[in-house]
Amino acid sequence: MSEDTAPRPNSPEARDAASVIHPLTNLKVHLEKGPVVIEEGKGVWVTDNHGNEYIEGMAGLWCISLGYGQDRLVKAASDQMARLPYYHLTNHKSHSPVIDLAEMLLDIAPVPMSKIWFANSGSEGNDSAARIVWYYWNAMGKPEKRKIIAHQRAYHGNTIASASLSGMHYNHASFGLPLDGFLHITPPHHYRYAQPGESEEDFATRLADELDALIEDEGPETVGAFFTEPIMGSGGVIVPPPTYYEKIQAVIRKHNMLLIADEVITAFGRTGNMFGTTTMGLEPDMLVCAKGLSSAYIPISALMINARVFDVIAEESDKVGVFGLSFTYSGHPVSAAVAREALQIYAEEDIVGHVRSMEPHFMGGLKALRDHPLVGEVRGKGLVAGVELVRDKTTGEAFDPLLTVGPYCNDRAEDHGLIVRAIGDTISFCPPLIINKNEIEEMIVRFRKALDDTLDMLITQGQIAAT
Ligand SMILES: Cc1ncc(COP(=O)(O)O)c(C=O)c1O
């Protein structure tokens, strides 16, 4: 639906605007504009209620990795619903799907892990990890070691703790967040944050020094953990430069902190390895995954915990009496059965191998857009990428955010039957991992049309000179 079409009375769009609150949406604008109502999906394609077809270039919200119409996942859910639709894990109860799933996750973990904690969303996974950081340091006799550091522009979720971990303005503004004790450092984005002439190596060293200085300033005895997305997603698909994690991890080790990898986007093949931790050379103590774990067919998240942490929290739970974290739906059998089936599909269909064979077409096709007057930087790995639109390609000068160039381009892509996601003026791509070469090419053809429309608009408005 184009941006100036008001919903017809009693249409699904009007009924939605009258009744539904939408996340990450301007609520006031939505009352006028209404939604695009998606009705069905198959493979990488979705169809709206007017019969328009779109390539789903963002796998929904970075999540439906195996695409739409995976009958095996549907069957796994319905079989489990018929057999045992619910059981919980408290008080020494369990069930087969969750036991199988935990073992499968431990088998594929990118670094040795000891146990799996289950929750329902990435936010709850990160929230649980933050709670476990605090529990761990209490148990270690260092209750003051509870500050947690993450990146500005990181997105770790939206519970109170995970929103505090996140470094996004919109997660904090008017909510009175972050909570005390959540600190944020410069994101590892060389294109935007490097000083003039600074090499990637020097930039990485400077950021590691910044982290070290922050910890020294706060007092290392008060800083318990560092959270990172191996590749930052919602912050604009930021791929840290070589040597960044090596240097950052040396600082974390020096100050005896825990490292948590938030792999909610990057796990299960997205970056060309099963885990982004492997792609980026991380050695986390805990690892959070969600989204692709069930290919988004049903809510579930998993927090992998290594022996260093588990052994300590197990002792502490014995002292307290129970481990006091609990969700009614932790390890829900239907979610666990779907995730178990999804992991089987990743393995049987060699999804990682497929991502590797598609990466040159995907990244190569997007990089070819660098010839376009609006494209400043193209960055990514595997099948996740960001294309940053700029006013001046040679200097990287950004557009005034009030011009909303990225959102305009996003809407034009939709007009051309392509769903992407504007993060400011970075257009992000995260298609289902099952996408094929022809679909990648079609996605890029459609995106180039959206870029041309955006350029036309900027020329018409006198923002950019016609060449
Ligand atoms: C890296 C990362 N962590 C955590 C989350 C939060 O996950 P959820 O929306 O399932 O709570 C997201 C969601 O996009 C994410 O991208």
Coordinates of C-alpha atoms and ligand atoms in Angstrom, one line a residue:
M1 CA 0.0 0.0 0.0
S2 CA 1.5 3.4 -0.9
E3 CA 2.1 5.8 1.9
D4 CA -0.7 8.2 1.1
T5 CA -3.5 5.7 0.7
A6 CA -5.8 5.9 3.8
P7 CA -7.4 2.6 4.8
R8 CA -11.0 2.1 3.5
P9 CA -13.7 1.9 6.2
N10 CA -14.2 -1.6 7.6
S11 CA -11.2 -2.9 5.6
P12 CA -8.7 -5.2 7.5
E13 CA -6.4 -2.2 7.3
A14 CA -8.9 0.1 9.0
R15 CA -9.9 -2.5 11.6
D16 CA -6.2 -3.0 12.4
A17 CA -5.6 0.7 12.8
A18 CA -8.6 0.9 15.1
S19 CA -7.6 -2.1 17.3
V20 CA -3.9 -3.2 17.2
I21 CA -0.9 -1.5 18.8
H22 CA 2.2 -2.2 16.6
P23 CA 5.8 -2.6 17.9
L24 CA 8.5 -0.4 16.5
T25 CA 5.9 1.7 14.6
N26 CA 4.9 5.4 14.9
L27 CA 1.6 4.8 16.6
K28 CA 0.1 8.1 15.5
V29 CA 1.1 7.6 11.8
H30 CA -0.3 4.1 11.9
L31 CA -3.8 5.4 12.8
E32 CA -3.8 7.2 9.4
K33 CA -1.7 4.8 7.3
G34 CA -2.8 1.3 8.5
P35 CA -0.8 -1.8 7.9
V36 CA 0.2 -4.0 4.9
V37 CA -1.8 -7.1 5.8
I38 CA 0.1 -10.3 4.9
E39 CA -2.1 -13.3 4.4
E40 CA 0.1 -16.2 3.3
G41 CA 3.6 -17.3 2.4
K42 CA 5.5 -19.9 0.4
G43 CA 9.3 -20.3 0.3
V44 CA 10.7 -16.7 0.2
W45 CA 7.4 -15.2 -1.0
V46 CA 4.6 -13.6 0.9
T47 CA 1.2 -12.3 -0.4
D48 CA -0.9 -9.5 1.0
N49 CA -4.7 -9.3 1.3
H50 CA -4.9 -7.6 -2.1
G51 CA -3.0 -10.4 -3.8
N52 CA 0.3 -8.5 -4.1
E53 CA 3.3 -10.7 -3.9
Y54 CA 6.6 -9.7 -2.2
I55 CA 10.0 -11.3 -1.9
E56 CA 10.5 -11.4 1.9
G57 CA 14.0 -9.9 1.9
M58 CA 14.1 -9.8 5.7
A59 CA 12.9 -13.3 6.7
G60 CA 10.1 -11.5 8.6
L61 CA 12.1 -10.0 11.5
W62 CA 15.4 -11.8 10.7
C63 CA 13.9 -15.1 11.7
I64 CA 12.0 -17.3 9.2
S65 CA 15.2 -18.9 8.1
L66 CA 13.7 -22.0 6.5
G67 CA 11.1 -20.0 4.6
Y68 CA 7.3 -20.4 4.5
G69 CA 5.5 -23.6 3.9
Q70 CA 7.8 -26.0 5.6
D71 CA 5.4 -28.9 6.1
R72 CA 7.8 -30.8 8.4
L73 CA 7.6 -28.1 11.0
V74 CA 3.9 -27.9 10.8
K75 CA 3.6 -31.7 11.3
A76 CA 6.1 -31.6 14.2
A77 CA 3.9 -29.1 15.9
S78 CA 0.6 -30.9 15.3
D79 CA 2.0 -34.3 16.3
Q80 CA 3.4 -32.9 19.5
M81 CA 0.1 -31.0 20.2
A82 CA -1.8 -34.3 19.9
R83 CA 0.6 -36.2 22.0
L84 CA 1.6 -33.8 24.8
P85 CA 0.6 -30.2 24.2
Y86 CA 2.1 -28.9 27.4
Y87 CA 4.3 -29.9 30.3
H88 CA 6.6 -27.7 32.4
L89 CA 10.2 -28.2 33.5
T90 CA 9.9 -27.1 37.1
N91 CA 10.2 -29.3 40.2
H92 CA 12.2 -32.0 38.3
K93 CA 9.7 -32.6 35.5
S94 CA 10.8 -33.0 31.8
H95 CA 9.7 -34.4 28.4
S96 CA 11.4 -35.9 25.4
P97 CA 11.3 -33.0 23.0
V98 CA 13.2 -30.7 25.4
I99 CA 15.8 -33.4 26.3
D100 CA 16.4 -34.1 22.6
L101 CA 16.7 -30.5 21.7
A102 CA 19.1 -29.7 24.6
E103 CA 21.4 -32.5 23.5
M104 CA 21.2 -31.4 19.9
L105 CA 22.2 -27.9 20.8
L106 CA 25.1 -29.0 23.0
D107 CA 26.3 -31.2 20.1
I108 CA 26.4 -28.3 17.7
A109 CA 27.5 -25.6 20.2
P110 CA 30.4 -23.6 18.7
V111 CA 32.4 -23.8 22.0
P112 CA 32.1 -26.3 24.8
M113 CA 28.8 -25.7 26.6
S114 CA 27.4 -27.6 29.6
K115 CA 23.6 -27.0 29.8
I116 CA 20.7 -25.2 28.0
W117 CA 18.2 -22.9 29.6
F118 CA 15.0 -22.4 27.6
A119 CA 12.8 -19.3 27.3
N120 CA 10.3 -17.9 24.8
S121 CA 12.0 -15.1 23.0
G122 CA 15.4 -13.5 22.4
S123 CA 14.6 -10.9 25.0
E124 CA 13.9 -13.4 27.6
G125 CA 17.1 -15.3 26.7
N126 CA 19.2 -12.2 27.2
D127 CA 17.2 -11.2 30.3
S128 CA 18.0 -14.6 31.7
A129 CA 21.6 -14.3 30.8
A130 CA 21.8 -10.9 32.6
R131 CA 20.1 -12.5 35.7
I132 CA 22.6 -15.4 35.6
V133 CA 25.5 -12.9 35.4
W134 CA 24.3 -11.4 38.7
Y135 CA 23.6 -14.8 40.3
Y136 CA 27.0 -16.0 39.3
W137 CA 28.9 -13.1 40.8
N138 CA 26.8 -13.3 43.9
A139 CA 27.7 -16.9 44.2
M140 CA 31.4 -16.1 43.7
G141 CA 31.3 -13.7 46.7
K142 CA 31.5 -10.6 44.4
P143 CA 27.9 -9.2 44.5
E144 CA 29.2 -5.7 43.5
K145 CA 30.5 -7.1 40.1
R146 CA 27.1 -6.5 38.4
K147 CA 27.6 -3.8 35.8
I148 CA 27.1 -5.0 32.2
I149 CA 28.6 -3.5 29.1
A150 CA 27.2 -3.7 25.6
H151 CA 27.4 -1.6 22.4
Q152 CA 25.6 1.6 21.5
R153 CA 23.2 0.6 18.7
A154 CA 23.1 -3.0 19.9
Y155 CA 19.7 -4.6 20.0
H156 CA 19.3 -7.2 22.7
G157 CA 15.6 -7.1 23.2
N158 CA 12.8 -5.4 25.0
T159 CA 12.3 -6.7 28.5
I160 CA 13.5 -4.2 31.0
A161 CA 17.0 -5.8 31.3
S162 CA 17.4 -6.6 27.6
A163 CA 16.1 -3.1 26.6
S164 CA 18.7 -1.7 29.1
L165 CA 21.4 -3.9 27.4
S166 CA 20.3 -2.5 24.0
G167 CA 22.0 0.6 22.9
M168 CA 19.1 2.0 20.9
H169 CA 17.7 5.4 21.6
Y170 CA 14.1 4.3 20.9
N171 CA 14.4 1.5 23.5
H172 CA 15.3 4.0 26.2
A173 CA 13.7 7.4 25.3
S174 CA 10.7 8.2 27.5
F175 CA 10.9 4.8 29.2
G176 CA 13.5 6.0 31.8
L177 CA 15.9 3.4 30.6
P178 CA 18.6 2.0 30.7
L179 CA 18.6 0.8 34.3
D180 CA 21.6 1.8 36.3
G181 CA 24.6 -0.4 35.7
F182 CA 24.1 -0.9 32.0
L183 CA 26.9 0.8 30.0
H184 CA 27.5 1.2 26.3
I185 CA 30.6 1.6 24.2
T186 CA 31.2 2.7 20.6
P187 CA 29.9 0.2 18.0
P188 CA 32.6 -1.5 15.9
H189 CA 31.5 0.2 12.6
H190 CA 34.6 1.5 10.9
Y191 CA 32.8 3.3 8.1
R192 CA 30.9 5.5 10.5
Y193 CA 33.1 5.7 13.6
A194 CA 36.7 5.6 12.4
Q195 CA 38.8 8.8 12.6
P196 CA 40.0 10.2 9.3
G197 CA 42.7 7.9 7.9
E198 CA 42.4 5.4 10.8
S199 CA 43.0 1.8 9.6
E200 CA 40.6 -1.0 10.6
E201 CA 43.4 -2.4 12.9
D202 CA 43.9 0.9 14.6
F203 CA 40.2 1.4 15.0
A204 CA 39.9 -2.0 16.6
T205 CA 42.7 -1.1 19.0
R206 CA 41.2 2.2 19.9
L207 CA 37.8 0.6 20.7
A208 CA 39.5 -2.1 22.8
D209 CA 41.3 0.7 24.7
E210 CA 38.0 2.5 25.1
L211 CA 36.5 -0.6 26.7
D212 CA 39.6 -1.0 29.0
A213 CA 39.4 2.6 30.1
L214 CA 35.7 2.4 30.8
I215 CA 36.2 -0.7 33.0
E216 CA 39.1 0.9 34.8
D217 CA 37.0 4.1 35.4
E218 CA 34.1 2.1 36.7
G219 CA 36.3 -0.2 38.8
P220 CA 36.9 -3.7 37.4
E221 CA 35.5 -5.1 40.6
T222 CA 32.1 -3.7 39.6
V223 CA 31.9 -4.9 36.0
G224 CA 30.6 -8.4 35.5
A225 CA 30.0 -9.0 31.8
F226 CA 30.1 -8.0 28.2
F227 CA 27.2 -8.8 25.8
T228 CA 27.8 -8.7 22.0
E229 CA 26.0 -9.7 18.8
P230 CA 28.8 -11.3 16.7
I231 CA 27.5 -9.2 13.8
M232 CA 25.1 -6.4 14.9
G233 CA 21.7 -6.7 13.2
S234 CA 19.2 -4.1 14.1
G235 CA 21.9 -1.5 14.6
G236 CA 22.5 -1.6 10.8
V237 CA 24.2 -4.9 10.1
I238 CA 27.6 -4.0 11.5
V239 CA 30.4 -6.4 10.9
P240 CA 33.3 -5.7 13.3
P241 CA 36.7 -5.3 11.6
P242 CA 39.4 -7.9 11.8
T243 CA 41.2 -8.2 15.2
Y244 CA 38.3 -6.4 17.0
Y245 CA 37.1 -9.4 18.9
E246 CA 40.6 -10.7 19.6
K247 CA 41.4 -7.4 21.3
I248 CA 38.1 -7.0 23.0
Q249 CA 38.2 -10.5 24.4
A250 CA 41.7 -9.9 25.8
V251 CA 40.3 -7.0 27.8
I252 CA 37.3 -9.1 29.0
R253 CA 39.7 -11.8 30.2
K254 CA 42.0 -9.3 31.8
H255 CA 39.1 -8.0 34.0
N256 CA 37.7 -11.5 34.7
M257 CA 34.3 -10.7 33.1
L258 CA 31.8 -13.1 31.5
L259 CA 31.3 -12.9 27.8
I260 CA 27.8 -13.4 26.3
A261 CA 27.2 -13.9 22.6
D262 CA 23.7 -12.8 21.5
E263 CA 23.2 -15.0 18.5
V264 CA 19.5 -14.3 18.2
I265 CA 20.0 -13.3 14.5
T266 CA 23.4 -14.9 13.7
A267 CA 22.8 -18.5 14.8
F268 CA 21.9 -21.4 12.5
G269 CA 23.8 -20.6 9.4
R270 CA 23.1 -17.0 8.8
T271 CA 26.7 -15.9 8.6
G272 CA 28.0 -19.0 6.7
N273 CA 28.7 -21.1 9.8
M274 CA 26.3 -22.7 12.1
F275 CA 27.1 -19.9 14.6
G276 CA 28.3 -16.3 14.3
T277 CA 30.6 -17.1 17.2
T278 CA 32.6 -19.3 14.8
T279 CA 32.6 -16.7 12.0
M280 CA 33.8 -14.0 14.3
G281 CA 36.1 -16.0 16.6
L282 CA 34.3 -15.5 19.9
E283 CA 34.7 -17.7 23.0
P284 CA 31.5 -16.9 25.0
D285 CA 30.6 -18.2 28.4
M286 CA 26.9 -18.0 27.4
L287 CA 25.2 -17.9 24.0
V288 CA 21.7 -16.8 23.3
C289 CA 19.7 -18.1 20.3
A290 CA 16.1 -17.8 19.2
K291 CA 14.5 -16.8 15.9
G292 CA 16.0 -19.4 13.5
L293 CA 16.0 -22.0 16.3
S294 CA 12.4 -22.8 15.3
S295 CA 12.7 -20.9 12.0
A296 CA 10.2 -18.6 13.8
Y297 CA 7.3 -21.1 13.4
I298 CA 6.8 -20.9 17.1
P299 CA 8.3 -18.9 19.9
I300 CA 11.4 -20.4 21.6
S301 CA 14.8 -19.3 22.7
A302 CA 17.8 -21.1 24.2
L303 CA 20.6 -19.9 26.4
M304 CA 23.7 -22.1 26.3
I305 CA 25.7 -22.0 29.5
N306 CA 29.3 -23.3 29.9
A307 CA 30.6 -25.3 32.8
R308 CA 32.4 -22.4 34.4
V309 CA 29.0 -20.7 34.9
F310 CA 26.8 -23.7 35.4
D311 CA 28.8 -25.3 38.1
V312 CA 28.7 -22.1 40.2
I313 CA 24.9 -21.4 39.7
A314 CA 24.1 -25.1 40.5
E315 CA 26.0 -24.7 43.9
E316 CA 24.2 -21.4 44.5
S317 CA 20.7 -22.9 43.8
D318 CA 21.5 -25.6 46.3
K319 CA 22.2 -22.9 48.9
V320 CA 19.1 -20.8 48.0
G321 CA 16.9 -24.0 47.7
V322 CA 15.9 -23.6 44.1
F323 CA 17.1 -21.8 41.0
G324 CA 14.7 -18.9 41.0
L325 CA 14.4 -18.2 37.3
S326 CA 11.2 -19.7 35.8
F327 CA 8.8 -19.2 32.9
T328 CA 5.6 -21.3 32.5
Y329 CA 6.5 -22.0 28.9
S330 CA 10.2 -22.6 29.4
G331 CA 11.0 -25.6 27.0
H332 CA 7.4 -25.8 25.9
P333 CA 7.1 -29.3 24.3
V334 CA 5.5 -28.1 21.1
S335 CA 8.1 -25.4 20.6
A336 CA 10.9 -27.9 21.5
A337 CA 9.5 -30.4 19.0
V338 CA 9.4 -27.8 16.2
A339 CA 12.9 -26.6 17.0
R340 CA 14.2 -30.2 17.1
E341 CA 12.7 -30.7 13.6
A342 CA 14.2 -27.4 12.4
L343 CA 17.7 -28.5 13.6
Q344 CA 17.2 -31.7 11.7
I345 CA 16.3 -29.8 8.5
Y346 CA 19.4 -27.5 8.9
A347 CA 21.6 -30.6 9.1
E348 CA 19.9 -32.8 6.4
E349 CA 19.6 -30.0 3.9
D350 CA 23.1 -28.6 4.6
I351 CA 21.7 -25.1 5.0
V352 CA 25.2 -23.9 6.0
G353 CA 26.6 -25.2 2.7
H354 CA 23.7 -23.6 0.8
V355 CA 24.4 -20.2 2.5
R356 CA 28.0 -20.4 1.5
S357 CA 27.2 -21.2 -2.1
M358 CA 24.6 -18.3 -2.2
E359 CA 26.9 -15.7 -0.4
P360 CA 28.9 -14.7 -3.6
H361 CA 25.6 -14.0 -5.5
F362 CA 24.0 -12.2 -2.6
M363 CA 27.0 -10.1 -1.4
G364 CA 28.4 -9.8 -5.0
G365 CA 25.0 -8.6 -6.3
L366 CA 24.6 -6.1 -3.5
K367 CA 28.2 -4.9 -3.8
A368 CA 27.5 -4.2 -7.5
L369 CA 25.1 -1.6 -6.4
R370 CA 28.0 0.5 -5.2
D371 CA 27.9 2.0 -8.7
H372 CA 24.6 3.7 -7.7
P373 CA 24.9 7.4 -6.7
L374 CA 23.2 6.8 -3.3
V375 CA 25.1 3.7 -2.1
G376 CA 27.9 4.5 0.3
E377 CA 28.7 1.2 2.0
V378 CA 27.6 -2.4 1.4
R379 CA 28.5 -4.7 4.3
G380 CA 27.5 -8.2 5.4
K381 CA 28.4 -11.8 5.7
G382 CA 26.6 -15.0 4.6
L383 CA 23.1 -14.0 4.0
V384 CA 22.8 -10.8 6.1
A385 CA 23.7 -7.4 4.7
G386 CA 23.2 -3.7 5.0
V387 CA 23.3 -1.1 2.2
E388 CA 24.0 2.4 3.6
L389 CA 22.6 5.3 1.6
V390 CA 24.6 8.5 1.7
R391 CA 24.4 12.0 0.4
D392 CA 28.1 12.0 -0.7
K393 CA 29.8 8.7 -1.7
T394 CA 33.3 10.1 -1.5
T395 CA 33.1 11.6 2.0
G396 CA 30.4 9.2 3.3
E397 CA 28.3 12.3 4.4
A398 CA 25.0 11.1 5.7
F399 CA 21.6 12.6 4.8
D400 CA 19.7 14.6 7.5
P401 CA 17.6 11.9 9.3
L402 CA 14.6 14.2 9.0
L403 CA 14.6 13.5 5.2
T404 CA 13.8 9.9 6.0
V405 CA 15.6 8.7 2.9
G406 CA 15.9 5.1 4.2
P407 CA 12.2 4.7 5.0
Y408 CA 11.3 6.2 1.6
C409 CA 13.5 3.7 -0.1
N410 CA 12.0 0.9 2.0
D411 CA 8.4 1.9 0.9
R412 CA 9.5 2.1 -2.8
A413 CA 10.9 -1.4 -2.5
E414 CA 7.5 -2.5 -1.2
D415 CA 5.9 -0.9 -4.2
H416 CA 8.2 -3.1 -6.4
G417 CA 7.3 -6.2 -4.4
L418 CA 10.3 -6.5 -2.1
I419 CA 10.2 -6.3 1.7
V420 CA 13.4 -4.9 3.2
R421 CA 14.0 -3.0 6.5
A422 CA 15.3 0.6 6.8
I423 CA 17.4 1.2 9.8
G424 CA 17.9 4.9 9.4
D425 CA 19.4 5.1 6.0
T426 CA 20.8 1.6 6.0
I427 CA 18.6 -0.8 4.1
S428 CA 19.0 -4.3 5.6
F429 CA 18.6 -7.6 4.0
C430 CA 18.2 -11.0 5.7
P431 CA 16.3 -13.3 3.4
P432 CA 15.3 -16.8 4.3
L433 CA 18.4 -19.0 4.1
I434 CA 16.7 -21.3 1.5
I435 CA 16.7 -18.4 -1.1
N436 CA 18.0 -19.5 -4.5
K437 CA 20.2 -17.6 -7.0
N438 CA 17.3 -16.5 -9.2
E439 CA 15.4 -15.1 -6.2
I440 CA 18.5 -13.3 -5.1
E441 CA 18.9 -11.7 -8.5
E442 CA 15.2 -10.7 -8.6
M443 CA 15.5 -9.2 -5.1
I444 CA 18.4 -7.1 -6.3
V445 CA 16.7 -6.0 -9.5
R446 CA 13.7 -4.8 -7.4
F447 CA 15.9 -3.1 -5.0
R448 CA 17.7 -1.2 -7.7
K449 CA 14.4 0.2 -8.9
A450 CA 13.7 1.4 -5.3
L451 CA 17.1 3.1 -5.3
D452 CA 16.3 4.8 -8.6
D453 CA 12.9 6.0 -7.3
T454 CA 14.7 7.4 -4.2
L455 CA 17.2 9.2 -6.3
D456 CA 14.5 10.7 -8.4
M457 CA 12.7 11.9 -5.3
L458 CA 15.9 13.5 -4.0
I459 CA 16.6 15.2 -7.3
T460 CA 13.0 16.5 -7.6
Q461 CA 13.3 17.9 -4.1
G462 CA 16.5 19.6 -5.0
Q463 CA 18.4 17.6 -2.3
I464 CA 20.8 16.1 -4.9
A465 CA 21.9 17.5 -8.2
A466 CA 21.0 15.5 -11.3
T467 CA 24.1 14.1 -13.0
Ligands
LIG1 C1 20.3 -9.7 18.3 C2 18.9 -9.7 19.0 N1 18.8 -10.0 20.3 C3 17.6 -10.1 20.9 C4 16.5 -9.9 20.2 C5 15.2 -9.9 20.9 O1 14.5 -11.1 20.5 P1 12.9 -11.2 20.6 O2 12.3 -10.1 19.8 O3 12.6 -12.6 20.2 O4 12.6 -10.9 22.1 C6 16.5 -9.5 18.8 C7 15.3 -9.3 18.0 O5 15.4 -8.8 16.9 C8 17.8 -9.5 18.2 O6 17.9 -9.1 16.9

